[in-house]
Amino acid sequence: MTTTSTFSFTHRPLVPFAHDYVHGDSEPWHQHNCAQLLHSLSGVVRVDTAAGCWVVPPGRGVWLPAGTRHAIRITGSVAARTLFIDPLARADLPASCQIVQISSLLRELIVASFALPESYAPGSREERIYELILDEIRAMPILPFHLPEPMSAPLRQLCEQISQAPGESWSSQQAATLTSMSERTLNRHFQQQTGLSYGEWVRRARLMEALLRLAQGQPVLRVALDLGYGSHSAFTAMFRRVMGVSPSDYFKGA
């Protein structure tokens, strides 16, 4: 059963909401009558939708269009700051789920929104802040923390097996054998159904699992070895290539 939360936008284009979660918290499947920008100040949030799962690292955000059915799982202590946004506030708001970069300006604007009155005069400072938030939302860079779900049953079953044991080798030859396909057919179907090659899907699944484990405070070396990397340096090189910093520096900064 999916519940629907409704918000009123009679007087303002967005409603800010703050909530702190503890490790292990979750929210069952639900949806909103509006768009949602969930910004995580700490910890990691996993958002599941019909299109796949989305992992929100600390300092980033997830955008969910109005009516998106989703469930949430929390890793670590998460300080979430959420904006519920009138889907008619702007004609060009993002139309699909996305993990997004939250700029320093947008982060401060989100904080400022909690002090804004519900009603305000046209042309006032309050109106300009609301409008600037909407401008910044339209400019949010998209980040590669989405693990798309393939449509066909054999590939979905394969992805479930990989997610349950991400540290195994999972060569394309092994995956092709499990799905009774040739390697060429396997890669073609993965590209068609997820937009990623098979190898990229596996690498992204491991990165997302690494983010969840690191948010729990697991040592970098243990995470690296558990996920099939031969050394601390090999894992750190992958992490730095995607995230821009080392694992220890990333979570320290967050």
XYZ file of C-alpha atoms in Angstrom:
254
model
C 0.000 0.000 0.000
C 1.300 3.458 -0.911
C 0.356 6.518 1.115
C 0.199 10.001 -0.397
C 1.293 13.108 1.494
C -0.247 16.396 0.383
C 1.046 19.945 0.800
C -0.590 23.317 0.213
C 1.121 25.942 -1.945
C -1.546 28.607 -1.734
C 0.804 31.245 -0.326
C 4.326 30.087 -1.261
C 5.978 27.886 -3.911
C 7.769 25.546 -1.507
C 7.568 24.152 2.012
C 10.821 23.431 3.952
C 11.000 20.478 6.309
C 13.810 19.302 8.629
C 14.158 15.824 10.083
C 17.038 13.942 11.707
C 17.207 10.167 11.261
C 19.211 7.583 13.188
C 21.019 4.644 11.634
C 18.577 1.958 10.494
C 15.554 4.242 10.134
C 13.351 3.764 7.091
C 10.204 5.086 5.475
C 7.801 2.720 3.673
C 6.605 3.230 0.122
C 4.879 6.577 -0.264
C 4.527 9.519 -2.622
C 3.825 13.253 -2.528
C 1.515 15.529 -4.475
C 4.530 17.740 -5.138
C 8.181 17.586 -6.111
C 10.753 16.898 -3.391
C 14.399 17.883 -2.955
C 15.934 15.910 -0.091
C 19.334 17.261 0.990
C 21.436 15.101 3.316
C 23.873 16.990 5.553
C 25.370 13.784 7.002
C 25.053 10.030 6.595
C 23.759 8.256 3.489
C 20.170 7.943 2.251
C 19.071 5.165 -0.097
C 15.939 5.936 -2.097
C 14.213 3.090 -3.945
C 11.858 3.796 -6.843
C 10.332 1.701 -9.603
C 13.179 2.844 -11.879
C 15.957 1.628 -9.571
C 17.741 2.847 -6.466
C 19.414 6.163 -5.732
C 22.116 6.648 -3.089
C 22.457 10.141 -1.631
C 25.963 10.731 -0.194
C 26.393 13.396 2.500
C 26.293 16.925 1.164
C 24.304 15.898 -1.916
C 20.583 15.700 -2.669
C 17.960 13.668 -4.477
C 15.266 15.186 -6.660
C 11.926 13.363 -6.853
C 9.237 14.659 -9.246
C 5.655 14.887 -8.007
C 3.926 11.520 -7.659
C 7.144 9.465 -7.575
C 6.519 6.357 -5.478
C 9.548 5.753 -3.266
C 10.886 4.235 -0.048
C 13.824 5.407 2.071
C 16.526 3.616 4.063
C 19.009 5.399 6.331
C 22.688 4.566 6.914
C 24.500 6.478 9.631
C 23.069 9.549 11.333
C 21.292 11.593 8.676
C 20.379 15.252 9.057
C 17.893 15.748 6.219
C 16.706 19.130 5.000
C 13.877 18.786 2.511
C 12.024 21.162 0.236
C 8.545 20.169 -0.926
C 7.969 22.177 -4.115
C 4.869 23.127 -6.058
C 5.251 21.232 -9.375
C 3.714 24.256 -11.125
C 6.184 26.728 -9.578
C 8.345 26.581 -12.712
C 7.685 25.018 -16.084
C 11.198 23.561 -16.395
C 11.722 21.797 -13.074
C 13.544 18.430 -13.478
C 11.171 15.782 -14.831
C 13.005 12.665 -13.596
C 14.642 11.346 -10.416
C 18.216 12.595 -10.031
C 21.055 12.651 -7.535
C 22.251 16.249 -7.593
C 25.089 18.434 -6.409
C 23.948 21.004 -3.841
C 25.878 24.235 -4.339
C 27.057 26.296 -1.387
C 24.532 28.955 -2.345
C 21.611 26.521 -2.536
C 22.603 24.974 0.791
C 22.480 28.384 2.475
C 19.206 29.201 0.746
C 17.673 25.975 2.060
C 18.750 26.953 5.568
C 17.327 30.457 5.086
C 13.989 29.065 3.860
C 13.167 27.777 7.341
C 12.970 31.371 8.616
C 10.770 32.639 5.769
C 7.109 33.474 6.456
C 4.389 31.523 4.679
C 2.862 34.742 3.305
C 4.910 37.612 1.876
C 4.502 40.777 -0.169
C 5.223 40.843 -3.917
C 8.702 42.159 -4.620
C 9.847 41.558 -1.041
C 13.131 40.008 0.076
C 11.228 36.848 1.007
C 9.822 36.506 -2.513
C 13.288 36.985 -4.025
C 14.727 34.222 -1.829
C 11.969 31.811 -2.862
C 12.566 32.646 -6.529
C 16.340 32.303 -6.185
C 15.891 28.820 -4.649
C 13.869 27.796 -7.709
C 16.559 29.254 -9.997
C 19.273 27.235 -8.222
C 17.215 24.032 -8.374
C 17.015 24.327 -12.159
C 20.832 24.582 -12.332
C 21.705 21.598 -10.090
C 24.410 19.339 -11.665
C 23.413 15.655 -11.923
C 25.655 13.050 -10.235
C 26.091 9.331 -11.189
C 24.617 7.728 -8.053
C 21.667 6.041 -9.701
C 21.618 2.280 -10.123
C 19.021 1.726 -12.865
C 16.869 -1.378 -12.792
C 16.740 -3.419 -16.032
C 13.341 -4.428 -17.352
C 13.842 -8.103 -18.237
C 13.514 -10.791 -15.564
C 16.901 -12.486 -16.269
C 18.813 -9.212 -15.941
C 16.872 -8.160 -12.850
C 17.705 -11.499 -11.222
C 21.376 -11.085 -12.178
C 21.456 -7.560 -10.704
C 19.932 -8.846 -7.474
C 22.665 -11.499 -7.231
C 25.367 -8.868 -7.832
C 23.870 -6.557 -5.196
C 23.854 -9.385 -2.658
C 27.511 -10.290 -3.322
C 29.216 -7.216 -4.837
C 32.694 -8.437 -3.859
C 32.697 -11.351 -6.314
C 34.426 -10.946 -9.671
C 31.227 -10.844 -11.779
C 32.990 -11.070 -15.115
C 30.858 -10.554 -18.209
C 31.522 -14.187 -19.139
C 30.160 -15.369 -15.781
C 27.137 -13.077 -16.101
C 26.459 -14.259 -19.650
C 26.480 -17.884 -18.491
C 24.044 -17.131 -15.646
C 21.612 -15.415 -18.002
C 22.026 -17.918 -20.863
C 23.210 -15.182 -23.224
C 26.333 -14.430 -25.164
C 28.561 -11.688 -23.733
C 27.710 -9.487 -26.695
C 23.961 -9.933 -26.148
C 24.339 -9.342 -22.422
C 26.129 -6.033 -22.952
C 23.667 -4.922 -25.619
C 20.667 -5.621 -23.372
C 22.286 -3.867 -20.410
C 22.957 -0.794 -22.537
C 19.426 -0.787 -23.931
C 17.666 -1.298 -20.604
C 19.821 0.702 -18.169
C 21.840 3.129 -20.277
C 25.017 1.589 -18.814
C 27.344 -1.112 -20.002
C 27.415 -4.247 -17.871
C 30.867 -3.390 -16.499
C 29.825 0.169 -15.613
C 26.694 -1.126 -13.857
C 28.828 -3.431 -11.682
C 31.312 -0.642 -10.876
C 28.491 1.699 -9.912
C 26.853 -0.984 -7.738
C 30.151 -1.420 -5.877
C 30.585 2.326 -5.414
C 27.102 2.688 -3.960
C 27.678 -0.241 -1.617
C 30.978 1.351 -0.595
C 29.222 4.620 0.274
C 26.780 2.762 2.506
C 29.560 0.865 4.299
C 31.806 3.886 4.737
C 28.881 5.831 6.196
C 28.666 3.108 8.867
C 32.295 3.807 9.806
C 33.812 0.654 8.291
C 37.579 0.983 7.602
C 38.497 1.840 4.024
C 40.722 -1.247 3.641
C 37.977 -3.572 4.818
C 35.495 -2.018 2.387
C 38.017 -2.254 -0.450
C 38.735 -5.942 0.118
C 35.079 -6.855 0.722
C 34.143 -5.285 -2.613
C 36.764 -7.140 -4.608
C 39.530 -4.540 -4.870
C 43.028 -5.956 -4.468
C 44.337 -3.133 -2.325
C 43.522 0.041 -0.443
C 45.195 2.090 -3.205
C 43.166 0.494 -6.037
C 39.895 1.262 -4.255
C 41.018 4.784 -3.348
C 41.988 5.472 -6.974
C 38.506 4.431 -8.164
C 36.827 6.472 -5.437
C 38.940 9.549 -6.157
C 38.273 9.260 -9.904
C 34.494 9.326 -9.364
C 34.147 11.466 -6.225
C 37.111 13.816 -6.654
C 38.617 13.057 -3.216
C 39.774 10.023 -1.222
C 37.209 8.067 0.867
C 38.577 9.346 4.172
C 38.664 12.956 2.990
C 35.180 12.724 1.501
C 33.444 11.661 4.687
C 35.631 13.937 6.811
C 34.550 16.908 4.722
C 30.897 15.870 4.819
